[in-house]
Amino acid sequence: MYREARFEIGDEVRVSRTIRNDGTFSHAMPKGEVLVSSGATGFVRSLGYFLQNQIIYRVYFPDVDREVGVRSNELLSASLEWEPNPYHLKQKVRLTTSLGHNGQLLAKKGDVVEIVKMERDLAKGHVNFMVLVNAHWVWLRNAALEEITSPVKQATVVE
């Protein structure tokens, strides 16, 4: 029923996304206000359980002099190299490489795709992006994508 703690008291950790006040942080901050930005590092001061299956870490962030409750799935080790997330959901991006599956070309380098989901690998720290390419869901690393700076060319339909 209880999950194993990933971090111990005193461990230095990093938040994987921007943490906003959900209404439980009462220090005269409005709901929705940023408490700590994505990539900020802090130190675990204590931990507890919410609903018996979610570990909540009390983390002190010295740069903003604030303690914040952070869910386990929002933290990674500060020792991992930080890879910022340059994209957002539904953003159109350009492929930096061609994509294939079972010997079939799915998309060519330079084709435009849309980000439909993002996940950070909490063990390694890098961000993965799911895109839809010719009816295939494909997970890609940041290096396979780039921001569009020139006019958009639609993805090639490969049959």
Tab-separated table of C-alpha atoms in Angstrom:
chain	number	residue	atom	x	y	z
A	1	MET	CA	0.000	0.000	0.000
A	2	TYR	CA	2.760	2.483	0.928
A	3	ARG	CA	5.254	3.398	-1.768
A	4	GLU	CA	8.999	3.392	-1.204
A	5	ALA	CA	10.570	6.801	-0.664
A	6	ARG	CA	12.915	7.801	-3.495
A	7	PHE	CA	14.753	10.423	-1.425
A	8	GLU	CA	15.940	10.747	2.151
A	9	ILE	CA	15.992	13.726	4.479
A	10	GLY	CA	18.905	15.969	3.486
A	11	ASP	CA	19.010	14.865	-0.174
A	12	GLU	CA	19.344	17.619	-2.754
A	13	VAL	CA	16.504	17.397	-5.294
A	14	ARG	CA	15.264	19.294	-8.340
A	15	VAL	CA	11.662	20.032	-9.346
A	16	SER	CA	10.829	18.721	-12.809
A	17	ARG	CA	8.115	21.307	-13.469
A	18	THR	CA	6.979	24.680	-12.192
A	19	ILE	CA	5.111	24.314	-8.886
A	20	ARG	CA	2.187	26.696	-8.329
A	21	ASN	CA	0.081	27.401	-5.280
A	22	ASP	CA	-2.887	25.027	-5.426
A	23	GLY	CA	-4.488	26.811	-2.500
A	24	THR	CA	-2.713	24.804	0.193
A	25	PHE	CA	0.208	27.247	0.486
A	26	SER	CA	-1.263	29.850	2.799
A	27	HIS	CA	1.450	32.507	3.106
A	28	ALA	CA	-0.711	35.272	1.581
A	29	MET	CA	-0.026	34.042	-1.947
A	30	PRO	CA	-2.876	33.852	-4.420
A	31	LYS	CA	-3.898	30.522	-5.904
A	32	GLY	CA	-1.961	29.879	-9.119
A	33	GLU	CA	1.085	31.926	-8.050
A	34	VAL	CA	4.461	30.330	-8.860
A	35	LEU	CA	6.100	28.862	-5.754
A	36	VAL	CA	9.215	27.435	-7.444
A	37	SER	CA	10.219	27.331	-11.097
A	38	SER	CA	11.055	24.240	-13.093
A	39	GLY	CA	14.651	23.174	-12.474
A	40	ALA	CA	14.955	24.777	-9.021
A	41	THR	CA	16.938	22.784	-6.475
A	42	GLY	CA	16.226	22.312	-2.806
A	43	PHE	CA	16.754	19.979	0.135
A	44	VAL	CA	14.357	17.367	1.516
A	45	ARG	CA	13.391	18.305	5.083
A	46	SER	CA	10.729	15.659	5.704
A	47	LEU	CA	8.250	13.412	3.936
A	48	GLY	CA	4.784	12.069	4.483
A	49	TYR	CA	1.959	10.266	2.736
A	50	PHE	CA	-1.198	11.606	1.126
A	51	LEU	CA	-4.081	9.146	0.699
A	52	GLN	CA	-1.689	6.364	1.742
A	53	ASN	CA	-0.239	6.062	-1.768
A	54	GLN	CA	1.419	9.376	-2.642
A	55	ILE	CA	4.645	10.507	-1.030
A	56	ILE	CA	4.827	14.243	-0.416
A	57	TYR	CA	8.256	15.689	0.284
A	58	ARG	CA	8.689	18.908	2.254
A	59	VAL	CA	11.489	20.596	0.315
A	60	TYR	CA	13.327	23.772	1.284
A	61	PHE	CA	14.336	25.924	-1.709
A	62	PRO	CA	17.090	28.308	-0.534
A	63	ASP	CA	16.978	30.524	-3.662
A	64	VAL	CA	13.420	31.603	-2.796
A	65	ASP	CA	13.686	30.877	0.949
A	66	ARG	CA	10.552	28.734	0.855
A	67	GLU	CA	9.422	25.265	1.951
A	68	VAL	CA	7.001	23.574	-0.416
A	69	GLY	CA	5.255	20.206	-0.421
A	70	VAL	CA	6.193	18.387	-3.625
A	71	ARG	CA	4.926	15.050	-4.945
A	72	SER	CA	7.475	12.323	-5.607
A	73	ASN	CA	6.696	12.302	-9.340
A	74	GLU	CA	7.653	16.005	-9.547
A	75	LEU	CA	11.185	15.475	-8.196
A	76	LEU	CA	14.453	14.162	-9.532
A	77	SER	CA	17.929	13.998	-8.085
A	78	ALA	CA	19.816	17.298	-8.283
A	79	SER	CA	22.906	15.299	-9.297
A	80	LEU	CA	21.355	14.576	-12.716
A	81	GLU	CA	22.213	16.951	-15.542
A	82	TRP	CA	19.305	19.374	-15.955
A	83	GLU	CA	17.590	19.329	-19.339
A	84	PRO	CA	15.100	22.201	-19.592
A	85	ASN	CA	11.862	21.563	-21.429
A	86	PRO	CA	11.805	24.020	-24.358
A	87	TYR	CA	8.381	22.998	-25.708
A	88	HIS	CA	4.731	22.889	-24.656
A	89	LEU	CA	1.751	20.688	-25.443
A	90	LYS	CA	0.272	21.097	-28.919
A	91	GLN	CA	3.323	23.018	-30.110
A	92	LYS	CA	4.330	22.306	-33.680
A	93	VAL	CA	8.013	21.417	-34.031
A	94	ARG	CA	10.306	20.288	-36.832
A	95	LEU	CA	11.985	16.857	-36.965
A	96	THR	CA	15.783	16.925	-37.009
A	97	THR	CA	15.926	13.362	-38.319
A	98	SER	CA	13.883	11.037	-40.512
A	99	LEU	CA	11.710	8.472	-38.729
A	100	GLY	CA	11.079	4.894	-39.788
A	101	HIS	CA	9.366	1.791	-38.456
A	102	ASN	CA	9.786	-1.803	-39.704
A	103	GLY	CA	11.629	-0.564	-42.778
A	104	GLN	CA	8.944	1.976	-43.670
A	105	LEU	CA	9.624	5.718	-43.756
A	106	LEU	CA	7.188	7.509	-41.419
A	107	ALA	CA	8.450	11.075	-41.758
A	108	LYS	CA	11.359	12.924	-43.317
A	109	LYS	CA	13.842	15.220	-41.638
A	110	GLY	CA	12.298	18.710	-41.655
A	111	ASP	CA	8.682	17.522	-41.440
A	112	VAL	CA	6.469	19.274	-38.906
A	113	VAL	CA	4.798	17.337	-36.089
A	114	GLU	CA	2.763	18.309	-33.044
A	115	ILE	CA	3.670	17.479	-29.446
A	116	VAL	CA	0.785	15.587	-27.839
A	117	LYS	CA	2.390	14.468	-24.567
A	118	MET	CA	5.547	15.105	-22.546
A	119	GLU	CA	7.146	13.064	-19.775
A	120	ARG	CA	10.363	13.475	-17.856
A	121	ASP	CA	12.358	10.334	-17.092
A	122	LEU	CA	12.816	10.797	-13.339
A	123	ALA	CA	15.694	8.298	-13.197
A	124	LYS	CA	17.741	9.928	-15.979
A	125	GLY	CA	16.375	13.480	-16.035
A	126	HIS	CA	15.730	13.864	-19.745
A	127	VAL	CA	12.431	14.872	-21.349
A	128	ASN	CA	10.586	12.656	-23.843
A	129	PHE	CA	8.003	13.990	-26.284
A	130	MET	CA	5.169	12.020	-27.869
A	131	VAL	CA	4.226	13.083	-31.388
A	132	LEU	CA	1.724	11.679	-33.877
A	133	VAL	CA	3.366	10.781	-37.181
A	134	ASN	CA	1.252	9.196	-39.944
A	135	ALA	CA	-1.048	7.363	-37.489
A	136	HIS	CA	1.885	6.247	-35.280
A	137	TRP	CA	2.511	7.498	-31.758
A	138	VAL	CA	6.246	8.067	-31.465
A	139	TRP	CA	8.293	8.975	-28.378
A	140	LEU	CA	11.260	11.224	-29.169
A	141	ARG	CA	14.074	12.876	-27.253
A	142	ASN	CA	14.673	16.620	-27.382
A	143	ALA	CA	17.520	16.229	-29.914
A	144	ALA	CA	15.064	14.856	-32.507
A	145	LEU	CA	13.028	18.089	-32.447
A	146	GLU	CA	13.656	21.753	-33.096
A	147	GLU	CA	11.629	24.915	-32.843
A	148	ILE	CA	10.109	26.162	-36.082
A	149	THR	CA	11.734	29.398	-37.181
A	150	SER	CA	10.737	29.377	-40.859
A	151	PRO	CA	7.379	28.857	-42.620
A	152	VAL	CA	5.631	25.589	-41.695
A	153	LYS	CA	5.799	22.661	-44.136
A	154	GLN	CA	3.208	19.979	-43.403
A	155	ALA	CA	4.346	16.418	-42.700
A	156	THR	CA	4.775	14.189	-45.722
A	157	VAL	CA	2.185	11.430	-46.072
A	158	VAL	CA	4.041	8.190	-46.714
A	159	GLU	CA	2.138	5.210	-48.054
